[in-house]
Coordinates of N, CA, C and O in Angstrom, one line a residue:
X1 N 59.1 57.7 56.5 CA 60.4 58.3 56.6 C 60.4 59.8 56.3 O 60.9 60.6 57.1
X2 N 59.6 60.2 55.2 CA 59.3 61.8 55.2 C 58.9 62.3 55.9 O 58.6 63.5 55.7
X3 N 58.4 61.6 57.4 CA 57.7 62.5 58.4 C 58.3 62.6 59.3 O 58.2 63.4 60.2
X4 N 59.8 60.9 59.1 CA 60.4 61.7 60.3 C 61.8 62.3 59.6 O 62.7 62.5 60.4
X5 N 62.1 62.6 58.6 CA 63.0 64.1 58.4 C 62.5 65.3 58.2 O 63.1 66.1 57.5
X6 N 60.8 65.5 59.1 CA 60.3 66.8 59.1 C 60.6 66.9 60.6 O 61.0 68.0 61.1
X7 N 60.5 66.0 61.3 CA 60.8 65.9 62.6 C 62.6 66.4 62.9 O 62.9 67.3 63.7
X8 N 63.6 65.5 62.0 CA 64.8 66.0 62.1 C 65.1 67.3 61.9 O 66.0 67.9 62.4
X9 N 64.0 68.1 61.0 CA 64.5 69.6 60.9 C 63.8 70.4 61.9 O 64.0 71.6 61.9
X10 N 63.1 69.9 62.7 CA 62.8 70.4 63.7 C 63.8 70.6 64.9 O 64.1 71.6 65.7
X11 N 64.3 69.3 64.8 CA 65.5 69.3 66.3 C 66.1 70.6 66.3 O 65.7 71.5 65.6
X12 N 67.2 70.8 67.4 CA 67.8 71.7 67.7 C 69.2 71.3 67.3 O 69.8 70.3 67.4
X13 N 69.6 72.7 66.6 CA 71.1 72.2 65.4 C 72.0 70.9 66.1 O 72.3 69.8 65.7
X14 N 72.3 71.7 67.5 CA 73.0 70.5 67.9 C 72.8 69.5 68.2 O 73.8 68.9 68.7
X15 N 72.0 68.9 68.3 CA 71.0 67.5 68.2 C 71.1 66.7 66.5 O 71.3 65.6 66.2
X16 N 70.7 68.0 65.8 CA 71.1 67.8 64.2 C 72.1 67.3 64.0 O 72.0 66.1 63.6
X17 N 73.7 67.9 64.2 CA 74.7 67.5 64.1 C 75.4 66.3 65.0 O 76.3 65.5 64.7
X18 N 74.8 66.5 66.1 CA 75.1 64.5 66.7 C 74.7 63.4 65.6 O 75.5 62.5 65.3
X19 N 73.4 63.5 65.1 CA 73.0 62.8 64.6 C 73.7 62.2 62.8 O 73.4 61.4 62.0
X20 N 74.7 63.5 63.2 CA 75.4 63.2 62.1 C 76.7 62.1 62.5 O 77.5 61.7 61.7
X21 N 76.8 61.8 63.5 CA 78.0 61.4 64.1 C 77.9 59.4 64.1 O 77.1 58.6 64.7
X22 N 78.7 59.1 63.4 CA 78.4 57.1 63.5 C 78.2 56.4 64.7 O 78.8 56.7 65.8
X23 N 77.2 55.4 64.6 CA 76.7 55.2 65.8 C 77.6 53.5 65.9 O 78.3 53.0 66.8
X24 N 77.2 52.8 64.4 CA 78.2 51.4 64.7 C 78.0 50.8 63.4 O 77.0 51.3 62.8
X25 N 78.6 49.9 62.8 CA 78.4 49.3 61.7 C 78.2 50.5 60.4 O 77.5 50.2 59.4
X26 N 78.9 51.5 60.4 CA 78.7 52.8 59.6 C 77.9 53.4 59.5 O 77.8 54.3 58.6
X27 N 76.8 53.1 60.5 CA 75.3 53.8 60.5 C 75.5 55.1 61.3 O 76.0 55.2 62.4
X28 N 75.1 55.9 60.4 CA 74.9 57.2 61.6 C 73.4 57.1 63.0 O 72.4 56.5 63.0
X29 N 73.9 57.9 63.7 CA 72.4 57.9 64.8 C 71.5 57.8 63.9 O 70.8 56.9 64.0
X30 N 71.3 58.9 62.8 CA 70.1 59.5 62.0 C 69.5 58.6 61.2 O 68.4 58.7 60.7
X31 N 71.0 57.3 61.4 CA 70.4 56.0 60.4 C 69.7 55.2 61.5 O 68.7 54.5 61.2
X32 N 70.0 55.2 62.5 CA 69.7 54.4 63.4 C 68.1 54.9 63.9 O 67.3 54.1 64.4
X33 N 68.1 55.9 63.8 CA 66.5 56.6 64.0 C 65.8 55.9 63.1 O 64.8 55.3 63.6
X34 N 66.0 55.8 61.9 CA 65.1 55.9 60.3 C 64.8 53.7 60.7 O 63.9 52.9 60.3
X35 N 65.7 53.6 61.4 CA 65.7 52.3 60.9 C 65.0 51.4 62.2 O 64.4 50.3 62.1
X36 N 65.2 52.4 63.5 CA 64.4 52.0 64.4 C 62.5 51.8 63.9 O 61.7 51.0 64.0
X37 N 62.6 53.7 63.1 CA 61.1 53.7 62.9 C 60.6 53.1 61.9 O 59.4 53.1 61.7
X38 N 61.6 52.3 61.0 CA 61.1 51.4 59.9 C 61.1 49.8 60.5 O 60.7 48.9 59.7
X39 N 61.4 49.7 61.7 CA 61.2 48.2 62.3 C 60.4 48.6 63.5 O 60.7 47.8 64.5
X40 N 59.5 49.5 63.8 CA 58.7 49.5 65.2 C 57.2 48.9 64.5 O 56.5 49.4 63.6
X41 N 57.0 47.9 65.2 CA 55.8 46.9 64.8 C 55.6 47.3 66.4 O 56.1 47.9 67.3
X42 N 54.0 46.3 65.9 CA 53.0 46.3 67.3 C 53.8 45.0 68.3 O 53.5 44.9 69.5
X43 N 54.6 44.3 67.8 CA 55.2 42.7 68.4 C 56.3 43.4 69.1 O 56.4 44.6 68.8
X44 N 57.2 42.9 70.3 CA 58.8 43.1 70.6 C 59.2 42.7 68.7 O 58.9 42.0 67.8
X45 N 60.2 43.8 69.1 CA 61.3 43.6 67.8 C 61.9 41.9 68.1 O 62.3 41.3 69.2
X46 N 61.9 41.2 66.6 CA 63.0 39.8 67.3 C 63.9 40.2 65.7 O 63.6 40.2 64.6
X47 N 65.0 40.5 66.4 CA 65.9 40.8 64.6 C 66.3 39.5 64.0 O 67.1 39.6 63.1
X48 N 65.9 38.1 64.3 CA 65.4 37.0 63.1 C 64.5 37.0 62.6 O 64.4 36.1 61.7
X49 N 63.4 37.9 62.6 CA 62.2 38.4 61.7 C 62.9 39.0 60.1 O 62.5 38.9 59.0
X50 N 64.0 39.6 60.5 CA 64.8 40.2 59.3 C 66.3 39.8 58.9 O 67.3 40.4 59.2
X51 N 66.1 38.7 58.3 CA 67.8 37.6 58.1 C 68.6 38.4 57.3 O 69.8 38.5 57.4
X52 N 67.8 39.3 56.2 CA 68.5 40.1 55.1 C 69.4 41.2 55.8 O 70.5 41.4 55.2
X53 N 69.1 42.0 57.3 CA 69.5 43.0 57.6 C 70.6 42.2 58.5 O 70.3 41.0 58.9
X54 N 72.0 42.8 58.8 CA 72.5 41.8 59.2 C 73.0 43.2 60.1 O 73.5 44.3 59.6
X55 N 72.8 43.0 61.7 CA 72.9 44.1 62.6 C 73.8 43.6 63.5 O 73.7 42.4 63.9
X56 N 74.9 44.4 63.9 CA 75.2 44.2 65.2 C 74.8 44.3 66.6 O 73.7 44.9 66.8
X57 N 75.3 43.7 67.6 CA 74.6 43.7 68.9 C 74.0 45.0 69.8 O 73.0 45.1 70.6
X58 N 75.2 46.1 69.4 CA 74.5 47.3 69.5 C 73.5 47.7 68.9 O 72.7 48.3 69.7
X59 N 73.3 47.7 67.8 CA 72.4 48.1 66.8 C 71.2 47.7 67.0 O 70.3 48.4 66.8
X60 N 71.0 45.6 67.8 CA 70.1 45.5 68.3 C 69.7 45.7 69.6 O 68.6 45.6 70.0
X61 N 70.9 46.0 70.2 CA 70.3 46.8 71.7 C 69.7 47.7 72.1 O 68.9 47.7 73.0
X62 N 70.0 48.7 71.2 CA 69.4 49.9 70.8 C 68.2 50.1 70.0 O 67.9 51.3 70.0
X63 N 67.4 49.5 69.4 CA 66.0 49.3 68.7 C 65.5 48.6 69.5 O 64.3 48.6 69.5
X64 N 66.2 47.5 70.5 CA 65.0 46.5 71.4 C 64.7 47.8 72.3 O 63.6 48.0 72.5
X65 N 66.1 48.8 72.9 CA 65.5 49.7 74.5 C 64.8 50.9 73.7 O 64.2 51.7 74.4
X66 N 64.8 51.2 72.5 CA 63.7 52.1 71.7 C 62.0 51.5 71.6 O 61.0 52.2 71.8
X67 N 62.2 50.4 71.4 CA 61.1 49.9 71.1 C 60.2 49.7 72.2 O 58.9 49.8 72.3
X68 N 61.5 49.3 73.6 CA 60.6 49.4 74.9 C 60.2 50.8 75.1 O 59.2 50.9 75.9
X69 N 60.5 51.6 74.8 CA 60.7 52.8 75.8 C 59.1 53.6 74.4 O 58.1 54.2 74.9
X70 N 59.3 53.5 73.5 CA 57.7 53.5 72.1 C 56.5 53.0 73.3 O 55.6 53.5 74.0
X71 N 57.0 51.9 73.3 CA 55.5 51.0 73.5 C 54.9 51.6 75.1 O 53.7 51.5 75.4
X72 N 56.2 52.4 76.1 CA 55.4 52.8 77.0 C 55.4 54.1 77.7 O 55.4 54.6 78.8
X73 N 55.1 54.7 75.7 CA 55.5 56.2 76.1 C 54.1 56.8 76.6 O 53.1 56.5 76.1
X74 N 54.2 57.8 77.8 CA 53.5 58.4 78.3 C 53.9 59.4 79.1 O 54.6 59.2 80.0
X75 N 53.3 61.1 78.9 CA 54.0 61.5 79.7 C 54.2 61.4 81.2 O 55.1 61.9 81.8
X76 N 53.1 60.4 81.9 CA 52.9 61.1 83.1 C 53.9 59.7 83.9 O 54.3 59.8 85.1
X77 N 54.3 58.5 82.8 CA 55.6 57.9 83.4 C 57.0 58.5 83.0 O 57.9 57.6 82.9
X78 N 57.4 59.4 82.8 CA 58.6 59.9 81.9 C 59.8 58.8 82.7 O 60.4 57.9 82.0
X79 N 60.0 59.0 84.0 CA 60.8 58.1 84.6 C 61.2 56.7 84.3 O 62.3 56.3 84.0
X80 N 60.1 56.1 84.4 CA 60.5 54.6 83.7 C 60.4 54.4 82.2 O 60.7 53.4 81.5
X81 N 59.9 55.6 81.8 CA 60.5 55.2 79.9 C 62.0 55.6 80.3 O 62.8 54.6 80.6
X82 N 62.4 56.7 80.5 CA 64.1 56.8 80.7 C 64.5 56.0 81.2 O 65.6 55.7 80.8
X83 N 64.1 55.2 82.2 CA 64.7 54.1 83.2 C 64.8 52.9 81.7 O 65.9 52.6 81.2
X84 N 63.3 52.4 81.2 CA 63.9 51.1 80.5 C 64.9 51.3 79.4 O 65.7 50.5 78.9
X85 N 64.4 52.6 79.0 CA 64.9 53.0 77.5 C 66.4 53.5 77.8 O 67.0 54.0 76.9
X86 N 66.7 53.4 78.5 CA 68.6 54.2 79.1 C 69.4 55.1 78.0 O 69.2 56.3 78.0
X87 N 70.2 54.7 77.4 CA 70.5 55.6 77.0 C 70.3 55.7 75.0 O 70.9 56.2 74.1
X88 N 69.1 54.8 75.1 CA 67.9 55.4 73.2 C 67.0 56.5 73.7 O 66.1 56.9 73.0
X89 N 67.0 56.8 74.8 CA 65.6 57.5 75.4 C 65.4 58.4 74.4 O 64.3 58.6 73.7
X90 N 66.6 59.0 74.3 CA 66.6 60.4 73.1 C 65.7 60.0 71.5 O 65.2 60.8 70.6
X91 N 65.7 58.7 71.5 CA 65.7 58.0 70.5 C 64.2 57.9 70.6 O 63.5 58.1 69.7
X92 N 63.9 57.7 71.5 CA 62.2 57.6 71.9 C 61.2 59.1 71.5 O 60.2 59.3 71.0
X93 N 62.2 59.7 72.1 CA 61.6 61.5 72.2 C 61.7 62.2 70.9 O 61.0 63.2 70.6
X94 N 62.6 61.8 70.1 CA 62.7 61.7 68.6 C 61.8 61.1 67.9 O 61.1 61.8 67.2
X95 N 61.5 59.7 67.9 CA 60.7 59.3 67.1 C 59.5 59.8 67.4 O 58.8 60.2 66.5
X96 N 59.0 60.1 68.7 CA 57.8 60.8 69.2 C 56.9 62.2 69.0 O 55.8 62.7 69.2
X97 N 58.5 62.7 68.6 CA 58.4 64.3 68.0 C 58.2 65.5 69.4 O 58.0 66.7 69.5
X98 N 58.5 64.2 70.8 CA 58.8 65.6 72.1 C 60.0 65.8 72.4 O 60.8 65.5 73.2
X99 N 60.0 66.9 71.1 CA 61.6 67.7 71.9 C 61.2 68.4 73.1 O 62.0 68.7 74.0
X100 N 60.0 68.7 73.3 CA 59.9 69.3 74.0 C 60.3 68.7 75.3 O 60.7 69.5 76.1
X101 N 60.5 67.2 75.9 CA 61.1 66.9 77.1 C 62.4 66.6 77.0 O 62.7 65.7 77.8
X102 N 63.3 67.1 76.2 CA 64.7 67.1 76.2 C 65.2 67.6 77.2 O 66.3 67.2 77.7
X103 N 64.6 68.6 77.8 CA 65.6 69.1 79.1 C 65.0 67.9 80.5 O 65.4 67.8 81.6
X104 N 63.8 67.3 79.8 CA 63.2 66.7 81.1 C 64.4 65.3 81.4 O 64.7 64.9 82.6
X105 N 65.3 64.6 79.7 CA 65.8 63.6 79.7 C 67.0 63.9 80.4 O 67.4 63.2 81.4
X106 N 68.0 65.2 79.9 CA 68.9 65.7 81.1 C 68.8 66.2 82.1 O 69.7 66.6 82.8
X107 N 67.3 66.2 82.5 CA 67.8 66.4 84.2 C 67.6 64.9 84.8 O 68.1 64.5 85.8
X108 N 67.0 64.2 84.3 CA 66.7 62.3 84.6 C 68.8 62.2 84.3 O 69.6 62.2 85.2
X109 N 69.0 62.1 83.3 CA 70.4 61.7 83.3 C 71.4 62.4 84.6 O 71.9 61.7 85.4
X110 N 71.5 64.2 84.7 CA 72.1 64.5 86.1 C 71.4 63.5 86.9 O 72.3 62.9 87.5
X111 N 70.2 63.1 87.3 CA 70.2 63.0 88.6 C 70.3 61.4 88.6 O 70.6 61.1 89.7
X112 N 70.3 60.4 87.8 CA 70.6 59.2 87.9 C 72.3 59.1 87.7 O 72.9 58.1 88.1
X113 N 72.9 60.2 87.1 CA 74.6 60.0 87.5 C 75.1 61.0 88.9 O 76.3 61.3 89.0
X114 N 73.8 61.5 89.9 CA 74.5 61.9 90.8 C 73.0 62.7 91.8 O 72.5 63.9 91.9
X115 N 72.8 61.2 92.5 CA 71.5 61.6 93.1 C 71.7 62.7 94.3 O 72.6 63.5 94.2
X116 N 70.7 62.6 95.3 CA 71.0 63.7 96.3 C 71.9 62.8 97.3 O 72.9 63.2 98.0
X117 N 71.4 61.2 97.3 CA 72.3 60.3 98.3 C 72.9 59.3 97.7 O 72.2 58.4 97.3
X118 N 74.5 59.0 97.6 CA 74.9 57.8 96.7 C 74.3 56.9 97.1 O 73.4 57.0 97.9
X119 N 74.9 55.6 96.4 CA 74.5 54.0 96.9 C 75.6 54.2 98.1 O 75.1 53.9 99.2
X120 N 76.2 54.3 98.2 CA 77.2 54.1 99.0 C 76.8 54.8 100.7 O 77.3 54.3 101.7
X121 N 76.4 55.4 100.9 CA 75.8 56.0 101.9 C 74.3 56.1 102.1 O 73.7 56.7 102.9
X122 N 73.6 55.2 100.9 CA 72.2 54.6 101.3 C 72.7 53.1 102.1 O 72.2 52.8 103.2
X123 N 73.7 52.3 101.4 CA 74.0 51.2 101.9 C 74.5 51.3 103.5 O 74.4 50.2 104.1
X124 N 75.1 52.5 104.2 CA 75.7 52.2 105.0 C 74.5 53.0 106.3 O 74.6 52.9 107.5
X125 N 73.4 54.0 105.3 CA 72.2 54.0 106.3 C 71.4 53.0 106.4 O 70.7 53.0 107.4
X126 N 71.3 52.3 105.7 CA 70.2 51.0 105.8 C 70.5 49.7 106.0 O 69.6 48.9 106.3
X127 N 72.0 49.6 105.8 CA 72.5 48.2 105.7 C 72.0 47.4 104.6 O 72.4 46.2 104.4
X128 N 71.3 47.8 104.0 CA 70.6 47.1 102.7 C 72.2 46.7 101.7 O 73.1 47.4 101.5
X129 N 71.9 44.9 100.8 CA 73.0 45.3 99.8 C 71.7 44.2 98.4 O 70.6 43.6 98.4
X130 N 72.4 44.3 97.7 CA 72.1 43.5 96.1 C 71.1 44.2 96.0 O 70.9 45.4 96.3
X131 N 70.2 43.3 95.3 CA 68.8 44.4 94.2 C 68.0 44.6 95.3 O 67.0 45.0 94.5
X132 N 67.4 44.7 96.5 CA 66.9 45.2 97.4 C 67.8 46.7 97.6 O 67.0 47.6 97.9
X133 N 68.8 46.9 97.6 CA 69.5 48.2 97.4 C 69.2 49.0 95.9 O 69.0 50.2 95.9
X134 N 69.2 48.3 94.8 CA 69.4 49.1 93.7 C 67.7 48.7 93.3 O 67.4 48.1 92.3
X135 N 66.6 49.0 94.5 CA 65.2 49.3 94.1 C 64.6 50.4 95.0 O 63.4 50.9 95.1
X136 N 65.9 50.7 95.8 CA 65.3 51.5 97.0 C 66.1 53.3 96.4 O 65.7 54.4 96.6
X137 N 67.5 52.5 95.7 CA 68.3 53.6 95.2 C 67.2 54.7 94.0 O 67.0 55.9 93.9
X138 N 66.7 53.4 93.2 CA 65.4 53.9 92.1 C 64.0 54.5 93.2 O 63.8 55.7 93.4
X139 N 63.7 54.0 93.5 CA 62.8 54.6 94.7 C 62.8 56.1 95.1 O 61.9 56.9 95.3
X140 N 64.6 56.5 95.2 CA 64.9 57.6 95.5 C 65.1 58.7 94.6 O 64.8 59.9 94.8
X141 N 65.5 58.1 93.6 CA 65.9 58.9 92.1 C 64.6 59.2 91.6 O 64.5 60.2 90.9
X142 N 63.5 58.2 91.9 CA 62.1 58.5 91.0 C 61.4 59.8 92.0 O 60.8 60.9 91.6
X143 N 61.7 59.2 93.3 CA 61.1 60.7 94.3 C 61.9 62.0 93.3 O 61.3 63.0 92.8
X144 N 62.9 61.8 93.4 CA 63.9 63.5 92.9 C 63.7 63.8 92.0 O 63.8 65.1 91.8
X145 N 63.3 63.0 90.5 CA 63.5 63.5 89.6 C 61.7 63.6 89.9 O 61.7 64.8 90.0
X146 N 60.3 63.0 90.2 CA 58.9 63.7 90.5 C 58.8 64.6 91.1 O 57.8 65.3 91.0
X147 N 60.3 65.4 92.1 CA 60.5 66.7 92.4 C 59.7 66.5 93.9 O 59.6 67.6 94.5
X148 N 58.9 65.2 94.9 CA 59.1 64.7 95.6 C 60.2 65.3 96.7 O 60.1 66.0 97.7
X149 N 61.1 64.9 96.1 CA 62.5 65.5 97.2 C 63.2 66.5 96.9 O 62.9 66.7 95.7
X150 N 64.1 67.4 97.3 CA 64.7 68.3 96.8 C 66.0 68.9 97.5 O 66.7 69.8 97.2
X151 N 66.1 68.1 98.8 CA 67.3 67.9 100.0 C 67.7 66.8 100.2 O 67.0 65.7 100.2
X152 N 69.4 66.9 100.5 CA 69.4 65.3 101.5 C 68.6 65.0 102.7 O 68.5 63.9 103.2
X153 N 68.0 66.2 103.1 CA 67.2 66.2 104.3 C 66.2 65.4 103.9 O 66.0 64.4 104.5
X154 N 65.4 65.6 102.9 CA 64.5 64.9 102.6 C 64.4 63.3 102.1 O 63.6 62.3 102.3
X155 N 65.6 63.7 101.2 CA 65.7 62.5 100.7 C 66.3 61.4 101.8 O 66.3 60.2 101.6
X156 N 66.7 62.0 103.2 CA 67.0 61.0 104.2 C 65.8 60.5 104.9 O 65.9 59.4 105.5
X157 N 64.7 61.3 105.0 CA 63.7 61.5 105.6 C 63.0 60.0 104.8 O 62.7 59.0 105.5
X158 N 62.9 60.0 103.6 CA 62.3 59.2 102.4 C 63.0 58.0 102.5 O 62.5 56.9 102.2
X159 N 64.3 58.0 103.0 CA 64.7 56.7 102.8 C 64.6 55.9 104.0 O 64.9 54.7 104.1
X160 N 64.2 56.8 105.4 CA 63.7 55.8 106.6 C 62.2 55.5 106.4 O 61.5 54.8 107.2
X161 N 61.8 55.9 105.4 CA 60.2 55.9 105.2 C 60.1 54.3 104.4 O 59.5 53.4 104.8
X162 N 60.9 54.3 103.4 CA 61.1 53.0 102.5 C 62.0 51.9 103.5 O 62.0 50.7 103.2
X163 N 62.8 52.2 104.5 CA 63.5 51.4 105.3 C 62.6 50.5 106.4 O 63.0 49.4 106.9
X164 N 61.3 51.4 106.6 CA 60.5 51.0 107.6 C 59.4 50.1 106.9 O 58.8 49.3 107.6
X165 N 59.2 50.2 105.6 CA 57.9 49.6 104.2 C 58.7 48.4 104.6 O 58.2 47.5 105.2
X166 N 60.1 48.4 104.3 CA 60.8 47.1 103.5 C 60.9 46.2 104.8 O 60.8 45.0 104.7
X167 N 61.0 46.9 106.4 CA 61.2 46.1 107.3 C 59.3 45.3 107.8 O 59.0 44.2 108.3
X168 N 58.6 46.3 107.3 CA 57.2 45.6 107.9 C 56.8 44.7 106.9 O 56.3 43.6 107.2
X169 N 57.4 45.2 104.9 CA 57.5 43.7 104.3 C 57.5 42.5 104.9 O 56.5 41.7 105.0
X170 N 59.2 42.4 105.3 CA 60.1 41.3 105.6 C 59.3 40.7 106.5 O 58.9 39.6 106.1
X171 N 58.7 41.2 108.2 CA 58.1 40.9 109.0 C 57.0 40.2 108.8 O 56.7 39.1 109.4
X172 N 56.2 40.9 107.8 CA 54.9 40.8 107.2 C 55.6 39.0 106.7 O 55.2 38.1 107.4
X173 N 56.2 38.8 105.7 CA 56.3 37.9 104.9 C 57.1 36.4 105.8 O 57.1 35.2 105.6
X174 N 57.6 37.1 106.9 CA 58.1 36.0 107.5 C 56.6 35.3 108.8 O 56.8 34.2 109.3
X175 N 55.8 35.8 109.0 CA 54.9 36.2 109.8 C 53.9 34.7 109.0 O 53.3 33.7 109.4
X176 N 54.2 35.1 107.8 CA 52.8 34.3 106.9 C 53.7 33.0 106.4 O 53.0 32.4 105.5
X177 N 54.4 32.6 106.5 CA 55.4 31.6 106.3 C 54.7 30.4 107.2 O 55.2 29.3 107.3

């Protein structure tokens, strides 16, 4: 715990001061940090390991997508820690002591609430719908935020490229049937 409020005095004030702010059950974020890093074992978290702590469902939502987002920290995936860890990511980069990719976590956040191409106009270039759409949507957000893409030009370019993978799939897989 003393190493990570050397880490808190490190953050940036206003990061400091969120952390002052209640997260659920009267816990502040700052509690919710201390308490993530006092329950990160080598196992998944199971919160019936601890009957005494008695947590709400956020409380364990949030230590299970920290705990994911711990176990597969690396820089050179930043994308899918942000992707599993959603919105503890901050919580990850904290416990980890990289402030330094804070600005990397807000540009993942702009660009996953506002890619170069909605779902809505991936759906109506590809006719694609359900989780075959929302793998092709990630597909595209992982290009923009690897910096991969940087136009809708491109990013239109990329999505006939994954339109054409998904169609020689389908072919591929009906072929071997």
């Amino acid at each position: 715990i003393s190493r990570l409020d050397a880490k808190f005095q490190k953050l940036p004030k206003i990061v400091q001061v969120q952390l002052q702010n209640l997260f659920s059950q009267n816990l502040t974020y700052k509690g919710l940090l201390r308490l993530e890093a006092l329950l990160l074992q080598d196992k998944p978290f199971i919160p019936d390991l601890f009957p005494k702590i008695k947590m709400g469902n956020n409380i364990i939502k949030r230590i299970m997508l920290a705990h994911k987002g711990m176990k597969k920290f690396n820089k050179d995936n930043l994308f899918d820690i942000f992707l599993e860890s959603r919105y503890s990511s901050l919580d990850v980069l904290i416990l980890k002591g990289r402030f330094d990719l804070f600005k990397e976590y807000e540009r993942f956040k702009k660009i996953w609430k506002k890619g170069l191409l909605s779902s809505l106009e991936i759906s109506q270039i590809t006719k694609i719908k359900g989780q075959r759409l929302g793998e092709v949507i990630i597909q595209l957000k992982r290009a923009q935020f690897e910096r991969k893409i940087r136009n809708t030009y491109a990013a239109k370019k990329l999505l006939l490229n994954i339109l054409h993978n998904i169609s020689y799939q389908t072919l591929r897989m009906n072929k071997d049937c």
